[in-house]
CSV table of C-alpha atoms and ligand atoms in Angstrom, one decimal:
chain,number,residue,atom,x,y,z
A,1,MET,CA,152.5,187.1,-161.4
A,2,ALA,CA,148.1,186.6,-161.6
A,3,SER,CA,147.5,184.3,-164.5
A,4,LEU,CA,145.9,186.7,-167.2
A,5,SER,CA,142.4,186.8,-168.5
A,6,PHE,CA,144.0,187.2,-172.5
A,7,CYS,CA,146.7,185.2,-173.8
A,8,PRO,CA,150.3,185.8,-173.6
A,9,VAL,CA,152.8,186.1,-175.5
A,10,LYS,CA,155.0,183.2,-174.2
A,11,MET,CA,158.5,182.4,-174.0
A,12,ARG,CA,159.6,178.6,-173.4
A,13,VAL,CA,162.6,177.2,-171.4
A,14,LEU,CA,163.6,174.0,-171.4
A,15,PHE,CA,165.9,172.9,-168.4
A,16,ILE,CA,168.2,170.6,-168.4
A,17,GLY,CA,168.8,168.7,-164.8
A,18,ASP,CA,172.1,167.8,-163.9
A,19,ILE,CA,174.3,166.4,-166.8
A,20,VAL,CA,176.2,162.9,-166.1
A,21,GLY,CA,179.6,162.1,-167.9
A,22,ASP,CA,179.6,160.5,-171.5
A,23,PRO,CA,175.9,159.1,-170.9
A,24,GLY,CA,174.3,162.0,-170.0
A,25,ILE,CA,176.1,163.9,-173.3
A,26,GLU,CA,174.8,161.3,-175.3
A,27,ALA,CA,170.9,161.1,-174.1
A,28,VAL,CA,170.9,165.0,-174.4
A,29,ALA,CA,172.0,164.5,-177.4
A,30,LYS,CA,169.4,162.0,-178.6
A,31,ILE,CA,166.3,164.2,-177.1
A,32,MET,CA,167.9,167.2,-178.7
A,33,ALA,CA,167.7,165.2,-182.3
A,34,GLY,CA,164.7,164.0,-181.3
A,35,PHE,CA,163.0,167.5,-180.3
A,36,GLN,CA,164.6,168.6,-183.6
A,37,ALA,CA,162.9,165.6,-185.4
A,38,LYS,CA,159.2,166.6,-183.7
A,39,GLY,CA,159.7,170.5,-184.5
A,40,ILE,CA,160.1,170.8,-180.9
A,41,VAL,CA,160.9,174.9,-180.5
A,42,VAL,CA,162.5,176.2,-177.6
A,43,ASP,CA,163.6,180.0,-176.6
A,44,PHE,CA,166.2,179.6,-174.2
A,45,MET,CA,167.7,176.3,-173.0
A,46,ILE,CA,169.9,175.7,-169.4
A,47,ALA,CA,171.2,172.9,-168.1
A,48,ASN,CA,173.2,172.1,-165.2
A,49,VAL,CA,176.4,171.0,-165.6
A,50,GLU,CA,178.5,170.2,-162.8
A,51,ASN,CA,179.1,166.4,-163.1
A,52,ILE,CA,179.5,166.7,-167.0
A,53,ALA,CA,183.7,165.7,-167.1
A,54,GLY,CA,183.4,162.0,-166.2
A,55,GLY,CA,181.4,163.3,-163.3
A,56,PHE,CA,182.8,165.3,-161.3
A,57,GLY,CA,183.2,169.1,-162.7
A,58,VAL,CA,183.6,171.1,-165.4
A,59,THR,CA,186.0,170.2,-168.2
A,60,GLU,CA,186.5,172.8,-172.1
A,61,LYS,CA,186.3,169.3,-173.6
A,62,ALA,CA,183.4,168.2,-171.7
A,63,LEU,CA,181.4,171.5,-172.8
A,64,ASN,CA,182.9,171.2,-176.2
A,65,LYS,CA,180.4,168.3,-176.5
A,66,ILE,CA,177.5,169.9,-175.9
A,67,GLU,CA,178.7,173.4,-177.7
A,68,GLN,CA,176.2,172.0,-180.6
A,69,PHE,CA,172.8,171.8,-178.6
A,70,GLY,CA,172.6,175.7,-177.9
A,71,ILE,CA,172.0,175.4,-174.7
A,72,GLY,CA,172.8,179.3,-173.7
A,73,CYS,CA,173.1,179.3,-170.0
A,74,PHE,CA,175.6,176.4,-168.2
A,75,THR,CA,174.6,176.5,-164.5
A,76,SER,CA,176.7,174.0,-161.7
A,77,GLY,CA,177.4,173.5,-157.8
A,78,ASN,CA,180.0,172.3,-155.4
A,79,HIS,CA,181.2,170.0,-158.0
A,80,ILE,CA,182.5,173.0,-159.7
A,81,TRP,CA,185.6,173.3,-158.5
A,82,ASN,CA,186.7,169.4,-158.9
A,83,ARG,CA,188.9,170.5,-161.6
A,84,PRO,CA,191.3,173.4,-162.3
A,85,GLU,CA,190.3,174.6,-165.8
A,86,ALA,CA,186.7,175.4,-164.5
A,87,GLU,CA,188.5,178.3,-162.5
A,88,GLU,CA,189.8,179.9,-166.1
A,89,ILE,CA,186.5,179.3,-168.0
A,90,LEU,CA,184.4,181.1,-165.0
A,91,ASN,CA,187.0,184.1,-166.0
A,92,ARG,CA,186.0,184.3,-169.0
A,93,SER,CA,183.4,182.6,-169.8
A,94,SER,CA,179.6,184.5,-168.7
A,95,LYS,CA,178.2,181.3,-169.9
A,96,LEU,CA,179.6,179.3,-166.8
A,97,LEU,CA,178.2,180.2,-164.0
A,98,ARG,CA,179.2,178.6,-160.4
A,99,PRO,CA,176.5,179.4,-157.4
A,100,ALA,CA,176.4,182.9,-156.1
A,101,ASN,CA,176.6,182.4,-152.1
A,102,TYR,CA,180.4,181.1,-152.2
A,103,PRO,CA,181.9,184.3,-151.1
A,104,PRO,CA,183.6,186.5,-152.9
A,105,ALA,CA,186.5,186.0,-153.8
A,106,ASN,CA,186.2,182.7,-156.0
A,107,PRO,CA,186.0,183.6,-159.9
A,108,GLY,CA,183.2,183.4,-162.0
A,109,PHE,CA,179.8,184.8,-162.0
A,110,GLY,CA,176.8,183.2,-159.9
A,111,TRP,CA,174.0,185.1,-162.1
A,112,GLN,CA,173.8,186.8,-165.8
A,113,LEU,CA,171.8,188.2,-168.1
A,114,TYR,CA,171.4,186.4,-171.3
A,115,GLN,CA,169.2,187.6,-174.4
A,116,THR,CA,167.2,184.9,-176.9
A,117,GLU,CA,168.2,184.6,-180.5
A,118,SER,CA,164.2,187.0,-180.5
A,119,GLY,CA,165.3,189.6,-178.5
A,120,GLN,CA,163.9,188.4,-175.3
A,121,ASN,CA,165.9,189.0,-171.8
A,122,VAL,CA,166.0,186.6,-169.4
A,123,ALA,CA,168.3,186.4,-166.0
A,124,VAL,CA,169.2,183.3,-164.4
A,125,ILE,CA,171.0,182.9,-161.1
A,126,ASN,CA,172.7,179.8,-159.8
A,127,LEU,CA,172.6,178.9,-155.4
A,128,GLN,CA,173.7,176.3,-153.7
A,129,GLY,CA,171.7,175.7,-150.5
A,130,ARG,CA,174.1,175.2,-147.2
A,131,THR,CA,172.0,171.9,-145.0
A,132,TYR,CA,174.6,168.7,-145.5
A,133,MET,CA,176.7,171.2,-147.9
A,134,GLN,CA,179.2,173.6,-147.3
A,135,SER,CA,178.3,176.6,-145.0
A,136,ILE,CA,178.8,179.4,-147.3
A,137,ASP,CA,176.7,182.7,-147.3
A,138,CYS,CA,173.3,182.4,-147.2
A,139,PRO,CA,171.6,181.6,-150.9
A,140,PHE,CA,168.1,183.4,-149.4
A,141,ARG,CA,169.7,187.0,-149.2
A,142,ALA,CA,172.0,186.2,-151.9
A,143,ALA,CA,168.9,186.0,-153.6
A,144,ASP,CA,167.6,189.5,-152.2
A,145,GLU,CA,171.0,191.0,-153.5
A,146,ILE,CA,170.8,189.8,-156.8
A,147,LEU,CA,167.6,190.8,-157.5
A,148,GLU,CA,167.7,194.1,-156.0
A,149,GLN,CA,170.7,194.2,-158.4
A,150,ILE,CA,168.2,193.0,-161.6
A,151,GLY,CA,165.5,195.7,-160.9
A,152,GLY,CA,163.6,195.9,-163.7
A,153,ARG,CA,165.7,195.0,-166.4
A,154,CYS,CA,164.5,191.7,-166.6
A,155,LYS,CA,160.9,189.5,-165.8
A,156,ILE,CA,161.9,185.7,-167.3
A,157,ILE,CA,163.9,185.3,-164.3
A,158,ILE,CA,165.2,180.8,-163.5
A,159,VAL,CA,166.6,180.0,-160.5
A,160,ASP,CA,168.8,176.9,-160.1
A,161,PHE,CA,168.8,176.2,-156.6
A,162,HIS,CA,171.2,173.4,-156.7
A,163,ALA,CA,170.5,172.5,-153.0
A,164,ASP,CA,170.7,168.2,-150.9
A,165,ALA,CA,167.9,169.1,-148.3
A,166,THR,CA,164.3,168.9,-149.5
A,167,SER,CA,163.2,171.4,-147.1
A,168,GLU,CA,165.5,173.5,-148.3
A,169,LYS,CA,164.8,173.4,-151.7
A,170,GLN,CA,161.1,173.9,-150.6
A,171,ALA,CA,161.5,176.8,-148.6
A,172,MET,CA,163.2,178.9,-151.8
A,173,GLY,CA,160.8,178.1,-153.6
A,174,TRP,CA,157.9,180.1,-151.3
A,175,TYR,CA,160.4,182.5,-150.7
A,176,LEU,CA,160.8,183.2,-154.4
A,177,ASP,CA,157.1,182.6,-155.0
A,178,GLY,CA,155.9,185.7,-156.8
A,179,ARG,CA,159.8,187.8,-158.0
A,180,VAL,CA,160.9,184.8,-160.1
A,181,SER,CA,159.7,182.7,-162.8
A,182,ALA,CA,160.7,179.3,-161.8
A,183,VAL,CA,163.0,177.7,-159.0
A,184,VAL,CA,164.0,174.7,-160.5
A,185,GLY,CA,166.1,171.9,-157.8
A,186,THR,CA,169.3,170.2,-158.3
A,187,HIS,CA,171.6,168.3,-157.0
A,188,THR,CA,170.2,164.9,-156.0
A,189,HIS,CA,169.7,163.8,-159.8
A,190,VAL,CA,166.4,162.7,-158.5
A,191,GLN,CA,163.3,163.5,-160.7
A,192,SER,CA,160.4,164.9,-157.4
A,193,ALA,CA,157.0,164.6,-159.0
A,194,GLU,CA,155.5,167.7,-157.0
A,195,ALA,CA,156.0,170.3,-160.0
A,196,ARG,CA,153.7,172.6,-159.6
A,197,ILE,CA,153.1,176.7,-159.7
A,198,LEU,CA,153.1,178.4,-156.3
A,199,PRO,CA,150.4,180.5,-156.0
A,200,HIS,CA,151.5,183.7,-156.5
A,201,GLY,CA,152.9,182.2,-160.0
A,202,THR,CA,156.6,180.7,-159.5
A,203,GLY,CA,156.8,177.3,-161.2
A,204,PHE,CA,158.9,175.0,-159.0
A,205,ILE,CA,159.7,171.5,-158.6
A,206,THR,CA,162.1,170.8,-155.8
A,207,ASP,CA,164.8,168.0,-158.6
A,208,VAL,CA,164.7,168.1,-162.2
A,209,GLY,CA,166.4,165.3,-161.7
A,210,MET,CA,169.6,163.9,-163.8
A,211,CYS,CA,170.1,163.6,-167.2
A,212,GLY,CA,173.1,159.6,-167.4
A,213,PRO,CA,172.3,156.3,-166.3
A,214,TYR,CA,169.8,155.2,-164.4
A,215,ASP,CA,171.5,151.6,-163.8
A,216,SER,CA,173.7,153.6,-161.1
A,217,VAL,CA,173.9,155.0,-157.7
A,218,ILE,CA,172.6,158.8,-159.0
A,219,GLY,CA,174.4,158.1,-162.2
A,220,MET,CA,177.9,156.3,-161.0
A,221,ARG,CA,179.0,152.2,-160.4
A,222,THR,CA,176.7,150.4,-158.5
A,223,ALA,CA,179.8,148.1,-157.2
A,224,ASP,CA,181.8,151.4,-156.4
A,225,ALA,CA,178.9,152.6,-154.5
A,226,LEU,CA,178.0,149.9,-153.0
A,227,SER,CA,182.1,149.5,-152.2
A,228,ARG,CA,181.4,152.7,-150.1
A,229,PHE,CA,178.5,151.6,-148.6
A,230,LEU,CA,179.6,148.3,-147.1
A,231,LYS,CA,183.0,149.2,-146.4
A,232,GLY,CA,182.2,152.6,-144.9
A,233,ARG,CA,186.0,154.2,-146.9
A,234,PRO,CA,186.2,156.0,-149.4
A,235,GLU,CA,186.1,154.1,-152.9
A,236,ARG,CA,187.4,155.8,-156.2
A,237,LEU,CA,183.5,156.1,-157.5
A,238,HIS,CA,183.4,156.5,-162.3
A,239,VAL,CA,180.7,157.1,-164.0
A,240,ALA,CA,177.8,154.0,-165.1
A,241,GLU,CA,176.8,153.5,-168.5
A,242,GLY,CA,173.6,152.0,-168.4
A,243,ASN,CA,170.0,153.1,-168.9
A,244,PRO,CA,170.8,156.2,-169.8
A,245,LYS,CA,167.5,158.9,-169.2
A,246,PHE,CA,166.9,162.4,-170.4
A,247,ALA,CA,165.5,165.0,-167.7
A,248,GLY,CA,164.7,168.1,-167.2
A,249,VAL,CA,161.6,170.5,-167.5
A,250,MET,CA,159.8,172.7,-169.7
A,251,MET,CA,158.8,175.5,-168.7
A,252,ASP,CA,156.1,177.9,-170.4
A,253,ILE,CA,156.9,181.6,-169.1
A,254,ASP,CA,154.2,184.9,-169.5
A,255,ASP,CA,156.7,187.5,-171.3
A,256,ARG,CA,155.6,189.9,-169.6
A,257,SER,CA,154.4,189.6,-165.9
A,258,GLY,CA,157.4,186.6,-165.8
A,259,GLY,CA,155.2,184.1,-164.4
A,260,CYS,CA,155.1,180.4,-165.3
A,261,ILE,CA,152.4,179.3,-167.6
A,262,SER,CA,153.1,175.8,-167.2
A,263,ILE,CA,155.9,173.5,-166.0
A,264,GLU,CA,156.2,170.0,-167.8
A,265,ARG,CA,158.4,167.5,-166.2
A,266,LEU,CA,160.4,165.6,-168.9
A,267,LEU,CA,161.6,162.0,-167.9
A,268,ILE,CA,162.6,160.4,-171.2
A,269,GLU,CA,164.4,157.4,-171.9
A,270,ALA,CA,167.6,157.9,-174.1
A,271,GLN,CA,167.9,154.8,-175.9
A,272,SER,CA,164.2,154.3,-177.0
A,273,GLN,CA,164.4,158.2,-178.3
A,274,ALA,CA,167.3,157.4,-180.7
A,275,GLU,CA,165.6,153.8,-182.1
A,276,GLY,CA,162.2,156.0,-182.3
B,301,LIG,FE1,176.3,169.2,-156.6
């Protein structure tokens, strides 16, 4: 995946960070409208939707709200199991992924091959970390097995690594460097500042951040979250509302080698975008 000396054929991929509830959906809508107005074209879009339904899980109704934006793949994480109806969606739709390293008795798929409108193939792999999370199957071995299955069918491979520990996410980036186009971290909802291309051509960011309300504690009402910490007991969390932002990474991928040419962090005020 070394950089090429001639102009490569590029594929532009937008990865949209965890969409939290209706404020997250509205932030995505506003930024999509802004892209359209500015003539920004994206070949393939991926969004993590595990918090889209009221902050926890996935529902058909919530997915329908973002259907119009043309997102080609929805990834998820530990909250995919919060809503029973997600199992039915996983069973019938190849567009919604759940982490591949959950034990095989679970419904759905952890990776899929997709095709863009212009006929380019792209594989998306969804994995989940284990540090400070459920002890499910090894995400590193799962990645190896999936890459073996993909074989030479697809050069452009994007990994959503839904994990809590920065160390585990960075380890996955190095583990897959040169074997996939990008490793994009999700789950912590706070965008990390170190988006980069690793030495063998894999785009990497520890966490892509959240689409949702930023006057919050990772998307939830501050008072609810504070009560949990101050009282040390369970408290129902509600999605916050103020200061909506859109978070994502825009990546240009070399169509022939699968290497990442550029990875740009996006953290955009959703309110000012609507006004502008
Ligand atoms: Fe998560």
